[in-house]
Coordinates of C-alpha atoms and ligand atoms in Angstrom, one line a residue:
M1 CA 154.5 91.3 81.9
K2 CA 156.1 92.8 85.1
R3 CA 154.0 92.3 88.2
R4 CA 153.7 96.0 88.8
D5 CA 152.3 96.6 85.3
F6 CA 150.0 93.7 85.7
L7 CA 148.6 95.4 88.9
K8 CA 148.3 98.7 87.2
S9 CA 146.5 97.2 84.3
L10 CA 144.0 95.6 86.7
V11 CA 143.4 98.5 89.0
G12 CA 143.3 101.0 86.2
V13 CA 139.9 99.8 85.3
S14 CA 138.4 98.5 88.5
A15 CA 139.0 101.5 90.7
V16 CA 136.6 103.9 88.8
A17 CA 134.6 105.7 91.4
S18 CA 134.5 102.6 93.5
V19 CA 134.3 102.7 97.3
A20 CA 136.7 101.0 99.6
I21 CA 134.5 98.9 101.9
Y22 CA 136.9 99.6 104.8
A23 CA 136.2 103.2 105.4
K24 CA 137.8 104.3 108.8
G25 CA 135.5 103.1 111.6
M26 CA 134.6 99.9 110.2
M27 CA 138.1 98.6 111.0
G28 CA 137.7 99.7 114.5
G29 CA 140.5 102.2 114.0
M30 CA 143.2 99.5 113.1
M31 CA 144.3 101.6 110.1
G32 CA 144.1 105.0 111.6
G33 CA 143.0 107.7 109.3
G34 CA 143.6 108.3 105.8
M35 CA 141.6 105.3 104.2
M36 CA 139.4 106.2 101.4
G37 CA 136.0 106.9 102.8
N38 CA 134.2 108.0 99.8
R39 CA 130.9 106.3 100.8
G40 CA 128.9 108.7 98.8
G41 CA 130.3 107.6 95.4
M42 CA 127.5 105.5 94.0
M43 CA 128.8 105.0 90.5
G44 CA 130.9 102.0 91.1
R45 CA 130.9 99.0 88.8
G46 CA 128.8 96.7 90.9
F47 CA 128.0 94.6 87.8
G48 CA 129.8 94.1 84.5
G49 CA 133.5 94.0 85.7
E50 CA 134.5 91.2 83.4
L51 CA 137.2 88.8 84.4
K52 CA 140.5 89.5 82.7
D53 CA 141.9 86.7 80.6
L54 CA 145.5 86.4 81.8
S55 CA 148.4 85.8 79.6
S56 CA 150.8 84.8 82.3
F57 CA 150.4 82.8 85.5
F58 CA 153.2 83.5 87.9
N59 CA 152.0 82.7 91.5
P60 CA 152.0 79.2 92.8
L61 CA 148.5 78.2 93.8
K62 CA 148.1 78.5 97.6
I63 CA 146.8 75.3 99.2
P64 CA 145.0 76.0 102.4
E65 CA 146.3 74.0 105.4
Q66 CA 144.2 71.0 106.3
I67 CA 143.2 70.5 109.9
Y68 CA 141.8 67.3 111.5
G69 CA 141.2 68.7 115.0
T70 CA 142.3 67.6 118.4
L71 CA 140.6 64.7 120.0
K72 CA 139.4 65.5 123.6
G73 CA 136.8 63.2 125.4
G74 CA 135.7 61.6 122.3
V75 CA 135.1 64.9 120.4
H76 CA 137.3 66.4 117.7
H77 CA 137.9 70.1 118.6
F78 CA 138.8 72.6 115.9
D79 CA 140.0 76.0 117.1
L80 CA 139.2 78.6 114.6
K81 CA 140.0 82.2 115.0
M82 CA 138.3 84.9 112.8
Q83 CA 140.7 87.6 112.5
L84 CA 141.9 90.8 110.8
G85 CA 144.8 90.6 108.5
M86 CA 147.0 92.0 105.8
S87 CA 147.3 90.0 102.5
E88 CA 149.7 90.5 99.7
F89 CA 147.8 89.5 96.5
F90 CA 150.1 91.6 94.4
K91 CA 153.8 91.8 95.2
G92 CA 154.5 94.8 97.4
V93 CA 150.8 95.8 97.8
E94 CA 149.0 95.1 101.1
T95 CA 145.3 94.6 101.2
Q96 CA 143.2 94.7 104.3
T97 CA 141.4 91.3 104.7
Y98 CA 139.7 88.9 107.1
G99 CA 140.9 85.3 107.5
V100 CA 140.5 82.2 109.7
N101 CA 143.6 81.2 111.6
G102 CA 145.4 83.4 108.9
S103 CA 145.1 86.5 107.0
Y104 CA 142.7 85.5 104.1
L105 CA 140.3 82.5 103.9
G106 CA 141.0 79.6 106.3
P107 CA 142.1 76.0 106.7
T108 CA 140.3 73.1 105.1
I109 CA 138.4 71.4 107.8
R110 CA 138.7 67.5 107.5
L111 CA 135.7 65.7 109.0
K112 CA 134.7 62.1 108.9
V113 CA 131.3 60.7 109.1
G114 CA 130.6 59.2 112.5
Q115 CA 132.8 61.7 114.3
K116 CA 131.5 64.1 117.0
V117 CA 133.0 67.5 116.4
S118 CA 133.2 70.9 118.0
L119 CA 134.0 73.7 115.8
N120 CA 135.1 76.4 118.2
W121 CA 134.8 79.8 116.5
H122 CA 136.5 82.9 118.0
N123 CA 135.4 86.2 116.5
R124 CA 138.1 88.8 116.6
I125 CA 137.2 90.8 113.5
G126 CA 136.0 93.9 115.3
N127 CA 132.3 93.4 114.4
E128 CA 129.6 90.9 115.1
A129 CA 129.6 87.8 112.9
T130 CA 128.4 84.3 112.5
M131 CA 129.9 81.2 111.0
H132 CA 127.7 78.8 109.1
G133 CA 128.6 75.3 107.9
H134 CA 127.3 75.4 104.3
G135 CA 125.9 72.0 103.3
M136 CA 126.2 70.5 106.8
H137 CA 123.5 68.2 108.1
L138 CA 123.2 69.4 111.8
P139 CA 120.8 70.8 114.3
A140 CA 119.6 74.3 113.7
S141 CA 121.2 75.5 116.9
A142 CA 124.6 74.5 115.5
D143 CA 123.9 76.0 112.1
G144 CA 125.7 79.4 112.5
T145 CA 123.0 81.7 111.3
V146 CA 121.6 85.0 112.5
H147 CA 120.3 83.2 115.6
Q148 CA 123.9 82.3 116.7
T149 CA 125.6 85.6 116.4
M150 CA 129.0 86.1 118.0
R151 CA 129.7 89.7 119.2
D152 CA 133.3 90.8 118.6
G153 CA 135.6 89.2 121.2
S154 CA 133.2 86.3 121.9
S155 CA 133.3 82.6 120.9
W156 CA 130.7 80.1 119.8
S157 CA 131.0 76.3 119.3
A158 CA 129.1 74.3 116.7
K159 CA 128.9 70.8 118.2
Y160 CA 127.4 68.0 116.2
L161 CA 127.8 64.5 114.9
V162 CA 128.9 64.3 111.3
K163 CA 126.1 62.4 109.6
Q164 CA 125.8 62.7 105.9
E165 CA 127.4 61.5 102.6
A166 CA 131.0 62.2 101.8
C167 CA 131.2 65.6 100.1
T168 CA 132.9 69.0 99.9
N169 CA 131.1 71.6 102.0
W170 CA 132.3 75.0 103.1
Y171 CA 132.1 77.6 106.0
H172 CA 131.3 81.2 105.7
P173 CA 129.7 84.0 107.7
H174 CA 125.8 84.3 107.7
T175 CA 125.6 87.6 109.5
M176 CA 122.3 89.5 109.2
D177 CA 122.9 92.1 106.5
K178 CA 126.6 91.7 106.5
T179 CA 127.3 88.3 104.8
A180 CA 128.4 89.8 101.5
T181 CA 131.1 92.1 102.9
Q182 CA 132.3 89.6 105.4
V183 CA 132.6 86.9 102.8
L184 CA 134.3 89.5 100.4
M185 CA 136.9 90.3 103.0
G186 CA 138.0 86.7 103.3
L187 CA 136.0 84.7 105.9
G188 CA 135.4 81.2 104.5
G189 CA 137.0 77.9 103.7
M190 CA 136.5 74.3 102.7
I191 CA 135.2 71.4 104.6
Y192 CA 136.1 67.9 103.2
I193 CA 133.8 65.2 104.6
D194 CA 135.0 61.6 104.2
D195 CA 133.5 58.4 105.0
A196 CA 134.7 54.7 104.9
H197 CA 133.5 54.3 101.4
S198 CA 135.0 57.5 100.0
L199 CA 138.4 56.7 101.5
E200 CA 138.3 53.3 99.8
L201 CA 137.5 54.5 96.3
P202 CA 140.5 54.6 94.0
L203 CA 140.0 58.3 93.3
P204 CA 142.9 60.7 93.5
K205 CA 143.0 61.8 97.2
R206 CA 146.5 63.2 98.0
Y207 CA 145.5 66.6 99.3
G208 CA 147.2 69.4 97.5
V209 CA 148.9 66.9 95.1
D210 CA 146.2 65.3 93.1
D211 CA 143.1 66.3 95.2
I212 CA 143.0 70.2 94.9
P213 CA 140.6 72.4 96.7
L214 CA 139.8 75.5 94.5
V215 CA 137.9 78.4 96.0
F216 CA 136.9 80.9 93.3
Q217 CA 136.4 84.5 94.3
D218 CA 136.2 87.6 91.9
R219 CA 137.4 90.9 93.4
Q220 CA 137.7 94.6 92.6
F221 CA 140.7 96.4 93.8
T222 CA 141.2 100.1 94.4
K223 CA 144.2 101.9 93.0
S224 CA 146.0 101.5 96.4
G225 CA 145.3 97.8 96.5
Y226 CA 142.3 97.6 98.8
F227 CA 139.2 95.6 98.1
S228 CA 136.5 97.9 96.8
Y229 CA 132.8 97.3 97.2
P230 CA 130.6 99.8 95.5
R231 CA 127.6 100.3 97.7
S232 CA 124.9 101.1 95.3
M233 CA 121.5 99.9 94.1
M234 CA 123.3 98.4 91.0
T235 CA 125.3 96.3 93.3
T236 CA 122.3 95.1 95.3
M237 CA 120.3 94.3 92.2
H238 CA 123.1 92.8 90.0
G239 CA 125.4 91.5 92.7
Y240 CA 129.1 92.3 93.2
R241 CA 131.4 91.4 90.5
G242 CA 135.1 91.9 90.3
D243 CA 137.6 91.7 87.3
V244 CA 140.4 90.0 89.4
L245 CA 139.9 86.3 90.0
L246 CA 141.4 85.0 93.3
V247 CA 141.7 81.1 93.4
N248 CA 142.4 80.1 97.1
G249 CA 143.4 83.8 97.5
T250 CA 146.0 83.6 94.6
V251 CA 146.1 86.0 91.7
A252 CA 147.2 84.5 88.3
P253 CA 147.7 81.0 89.8
Y254 CA 149.6 78.0 88.5
M255 CA 150.0 74.6 89.9
E256 CA 152.2 71.6 89.1
A257 CA 150.7 68.3 88.5
E258 CA 151.6 64.7 87.9
A259 CA 150.8 63.2 84.5
G260 CA 148.0 61.1 85.9
L261 CA 144.5 61.8 87.2
L262 CA 143.9 65.2 88.9
R263 CA 140.8 65.8 91.0
L264 CA 139.6 69.4 91.3
R265 CA 137.1 70.3 93.9
L266 CA 135.5 73.5 92.6
L267 CA 133.8 75.8 95.0
N268 CA 132.1 78.9 93.7
A269 CA 132.7 81.2 96.8
S270 CA 132.0 84.5 94.9
N271 CA 129.3 87.0 95.9
S272 CA 127.3 86.7 92.7
R273 CA 129.3 85.6 89.7
V274 CA 128.3 82.4 87.9
Y275 CA 131.1 80.4 86.3
S276 CA 131.2 77.6 83.7
F277 CA 134.3 75.6 84.3
G278 CA 136.0 73.4 81.9
V279 CA 139.5 72.3 81.0
D280 CA 140.7 73.6 77.6
G281 CA 140.9 70.8 75.1
K282 CA 139.8 68.1 77.5
V283 CA 136.7 66.3 78.5
V284 CA 136.5 66.0 82.3
K285 CA 134.8 63.4 84.4
L286 CA 132.2 64.9 86.8
I287 CA 132.1 62.8 90.0
A288 CA 130.3 64.9 92.6
G289 CA 128.0 67.8 93.2
D290 CA 127.2 69.7 96.4
N291 CA 126.4 67.0 98.9
S292 CA 127.3 63.7 97.4
F293 CA 129.0 61.8 94.7
L294 CA 127.0 61.2 91.7
E295 CA 126.1 57.6 91.3
R296 CA 128.1 57.3 88.2
A297 CA 130.8 59.6 86.7
V298 CA 129.7 61.7 83.7
N299 CA 131.9 63.0 80.9
L300 CA 131.4 66.5 80.2
N301 CA 133.0 69.8 78.9
R302 CA 131.5 72.5 81.2
V303 CA 130.0 72.6 84.7
T304 CA 128.1 75.7 85.6
L305 CA 128.2 76.8 89.2
S306 CA 126.3 79.6 90.7
P307 CA 127.5 81.1 94.1
A308 CA 127.9 78.4 96.8
E309 CA 127.6 75.4 94.5
R310 CA 130.4 72.8 94.3
A311 CA 131.4 70.2 91.9
E312 CA 134.2 67.7 91.8
V313 CA 135.9 66.9 88.4
V314 CA 138.7 64.5 87.5
V315 CA 141.0 65.5 84.7
D316 CA 143.2 62.9 82.9
L317 CA 146.7 64.4 82.4
S318 CA 148.4 61.1 81.5
G319 CA 150.7 61.3 78.5
I320 CA 151.2 65.0 78.5
Q321 CA 154.1 65.5 80.8
G322 CA 155.9 68.7 79.9
K323 CA 152.7 70.4 78.6
K324 CA 150.4 72.9 80.2
V325 CA 146.6 72.9 80.3
Y326 CA 144.2 75.6 81.5
L327 CA 141.1 75.5 83.7
K328 CA 138.9 78.1 82.1
D329 CA 135.7 79.9 82.9
Y330 CA 133.7 79.8 79.7
Q331 CA 131.2 82.4 80.9
S332 CA 133.9 85.1 80.7
G333 CA 136.3 83.2 78.4
A334 CA 139.1 83.8 80.9
K335 CA 141.7 81.2 81.9
V336 CA 141.6 80.8 85.7
L337 CA 144.4 78.2 86.6
E338 CA 147.4 77.0 84.7
I339 CA 148.2 73.4 85.3
R340 CA 151.8 72.5 84.5
V341 CA 152.2 68.8 84.0
T342 CA 155.7 68.5 85.3
K343 CA 156.0 65.1 87.1
K344 CA 155.4 61.5 86.5
A345 CA 152.3 60.0 88.0
K346 CA 153.2 58.3 91.3
V347 CA 149.9 56.7 91.9
A348 CA 147.6 54.7 89.7
S349 CA 144.3 56.2 90.7
K350 CA 141.1 55.8 88.7
V351 CA 137.5 56.8 88.5
P352 CA 135.4 53.7 89.3
A353 CA 132.2 53.0 87.3
V354 CA 129.9 53.3 90.4
L355 CA 130.7 56.0 92.9
T356 CA 127.9 55.7 95.3
K357 CA 124.2 54.6 95.8
L358 CA 121.8 57.3 96.5
E359 CA 118.3 56.9 98.0
P360 CA 116.0 56.0 95.1
V361 CA 113.4 58.7 94.4
N362 CA 110.0 57.6 95.3
L363 CA 107.3 60.2 94.6
K364 CA 104.6 58.1 96.3
K365 CA 106.1 59.1 99.6
V366 CA 105.6 62.7 99.0
V367 CA 103.0 64.2 101.4
K368 CA 103.3 67.9 100.8
R369 CA 104.0 70.6 98.2
R370 CA 105.5 74.0 99.1
K371 CA 106.0 76.9 96.6
F372 CA 108.6 79.4 96.8
T373 CA 108.6 82.4 94.4
L374 CA 111.6 84.5 94.1
S375 CA 110.7 87.9 92.9
V376 CA 111.9 91.5 92.4
A377 CA 109.2 93.9 93.5
G378 CA 111.3 97.1 92.9
P379 CA 114.7 98.5 93.4
G380 CA 116.1 96.6 96.4
R381 CA 112.9 94.7 96.9
L382 CA 114.1 91.1 96.7
L383 CA 111.5 88.8 98.1
I384 CA 110.6 85.2 98.6
N385 CA 106.9 84.5 98.5
S386 CA 106.4 88.3 98.6
K387 CA 108.1 88.7 101.8
S388 CA 111.5 90.1 103.1
M389 CA 113.6 88.2 105.7
N390 CA 112.4 88.8 109.3
P391 CA 114.5 86.8 111.8
K392 CA 111.5 87.0 114.2
R393 CA 109.2 85.3 111.8
I394 CA 108.9 81.6 111.0
D395 CA 107.7 81.2 107.4
E396 CA 107.4 77.4 107.1
V397 CA 107.0 74.6 109.5
V398 CA 108.3 71.2 108.2
K399 CA 107.5 67.9 109.8
K400 CA 110.6 65.7 110.5
G401 CA 110.8 62.7 108.2
D402 CA 108.2 63.9 105.7
Y403 CA 109.0 63.8 102.1
E404 CA 108.0 67.1 100.4
I405 CA 108.3 68.8 97.1
W406 CA 109.6 72.4 97.2
E407 CA 108.8 74.2 94.0
V408 CA 111.0 77.1 93.4
Y409 CA 110.2 79.6 90.7
N410 CA 112.2 82.7 89.6
E411 CA 109.5 85.1 88.7
P412 CA 110.4 87.5 85.9
M413 CA 109.1 90.9 86.3
G414 CA 109.3 93.5 83.5
M415 CA 112.2 93.8 81.3
G416 CA 116.0 94.3 81.9
M417 CA 117.1 94.4 85.5
M418 CA 114.1 92.6 86.8
R419 CA 115.0 89.5 84.8
M420 CA 117.9 88.2 86.9
V421 CA 119.5 84.9 87.9
H422 CA 118.9 83.7 91.4
N423 CA 119.6 80.6 93.2
F424 CA 118.0 78.8 96.1
H425 CA 119.8 77.3 99.0
M426 CA 118.2 75.2 101.8
H427 CA 119.9 74.7 105.2
G428 CA 119.8 71.6 107.4
G429 CA 120.1 68.9 104.8
H430 CA 120.1 68.2 101.1
F431 CA 117.5 67.8 98.3
R432 CA 117.3 66.1 95.0
V433 CA 116.5 68.2 91.9
L434 CA 113.6 66.4 90.3
S435 CA 112.7 68.6 87.4
R436 CA 113.6 71.9 85.8
N437 CA 110.8 73.7 83.9
G438 CA 108.6 70.6 83.9
S439 CA 111.1 67.9 82.8
S440 CA 113.7 65.8 84.6
K441 CA 115.6 65.9 81.3
N442 CA 116.5 69.5 82.0
V443 CA 118.1 68.6 85.3
R444 CA 121.9 69.1 84.7
A445 CA 124.5 66.5 85.1
W446 CA 125.9 68.2 88.3
E447 CA 122.5 68.4 89.8
R448 CA 121.9 64.7 89.9
G449 CA 123.3 64.0 93.3
Y450 CA 122.3 65.4 96.7
K451 CA 122.4 69.2 96.5
D452 CA 121.8 72.1 98.8
T453 CA 121.9 75.0 96.2
V454 CA 120.3 75.2 92.9
M455 CA 120.6 77.9 90.2
L456 CA 117.5 79.4 88.5
E457 CA 117.6 81.5 85.3
P458 CA 114.7 84.0 84.8
S459 CA 111.5 82.1 84.6
D460 CA 113.0 78.9 85.7
R461 CA 111.0 76.6 87.9
V462 CA 112.6 73.6 89.7
E463 CA 111.1 70.9 91.8
L464 CA 113.1 69.7 94.8
L465 CA 112.6 66.5 96.8
V466 CA 113.2 67.6 100.3
R467 CA 113.2 65.5 103.5
H468 CA 114.5 66.8 106.8
T469 CA 115.7 63.9 109.0
D470 CA 117.3 63.6 112.5
Y471 CA 117.0 67.0 113.9
S472 CA 114.0 69.0 115.2
D473 CA 113.7 72.3 117.0
A474 CA 110.4 74.2 117.4
K475 CA 112.1 77.3 118.3
V476 CA 115.4 77.7 116.3
P477 CA 114.8 77.9 112.5
Y478 CA 117.0 77.0 109.5
M479 CA 117.0 79.4 106.5
Y480 CA 116.5 79.1 102.8
H481 CA 117.6 81.9 100.6
C482 CA 119.1 83.1 97.4
H483 CA 122.9 82.8 97.7
I484 CA 123.8 85.7 95.7
L485 CA 125.0 87.5 98.7
E486 CA 123.7 90.9 97.8
H487 CA 120.3 89.4 97.3
E488 CA 120.5 87.6 100.6
D489 CA 121.6 90.7 102.5
A490 CA 118.7 92.5 100.9
G491 CA 116.2 90.3 102.4
M492 CA 115.8 87.4 99.8
M493 CA 115.6 84.9 102.6
G494 CA 113.1 83.0 104.8
Q495 CA 113.1 80.7 107.8
F496 CA 111.7 77.2 108.5
T497 CA 111.6 75.0 111.6
V498 CA 111.6 71.3 111.6
V499 CA 109.3 69.8 114.3
Ligands
CU501 CU1 119.0 86.3 94.0

């Protein structure tokens, strides 16, 4: 298929009465007049836009630059500019975007446990914004939430000691009411955390060669190539979904791989879409979830990730040089990445039997149980414990060091649209998923390490073992919320302090 036809086939469906999010004014006049400003159009396709299954993959997968920072006075400094840009997702078609040190998404920030770091964010997007380290264990004042807002033109530094397990985290805005559109426009990127142990494991770890960051984002485009974001109650309730998948900002991506082990770091950075990833015709080894390795690798066919969740899998490509395999999303049935096995393996990596040792779960230590009910009280009324987010209100006060169980329930209300998938993300640290619907057997393979985000189908109830260590601040709260960004922006969020 010619690229132009490909684009036409994509936009022909996606642009139906949708609304470009960058109506004149939001861009601070950058584009001048003439942009589509049809903010009244409420039809849109905020839900339902199904991913297209591609027949050809013709763009080399973009691999974000990795940055290690500059060491000054014992602190690793990272300079990160949030900026406006134009991106060419389709040949000859420019799309207005946001990026970090570039036009779309940003570099992979490489951190090592034990380092003191300063992430120096510079906001130049023409609007207020924040930048949150998702999955990072850090003080609330360094968390990058609504309480650390940067006005346009200003800067803010997140300074902290890297103190957690090796894992794959990410950064994205957490701006009050604006997270969905700022992430959609392209603010975000990966954080790789290594430690002495992870660097010693014989796993694939050549960045961009056999250790591949994969950021998945579905998008709708208008006919003229702009991102569209239908502002409607349907979008708020069901979440934004697009029919074009971007992987690291690449449409129809392929990559070349060696005929050995390939490690894929999967990040669902979509606003609301849930994916079930698998490699067609292959069993993969799952090695890590959100915040840690699993203790032991698990063979599986599918890993289901709701927004913000991560997983690392290793695929064995030995013996199939000259062939292609496909990473697929089994929710939509679409192939999402073509892997061309074109080279001989240069390194003999392997997946060791034991990957890490997690703190044993001991329920005798639990001193408190808290309940969080996610509910939909009406159109646009998305609540946690019957409350909508209020940045001036502290909902929970947690004692530092206490072991607690947080019980999270996705309360179904009525039929149809009130029965919806949510997830639950906690800032400040990690949790263990103890049970789902009353049984530890229902805890999925990718939920068996340290996690910060957990998915809940309608009526699901999960028990999380929580312990907040190291940092306390009676004034500055952390957040918990649904990570379907439309739900978060609609108020499905609360705040807690650790004292
Ligand atoms: Cu939700």
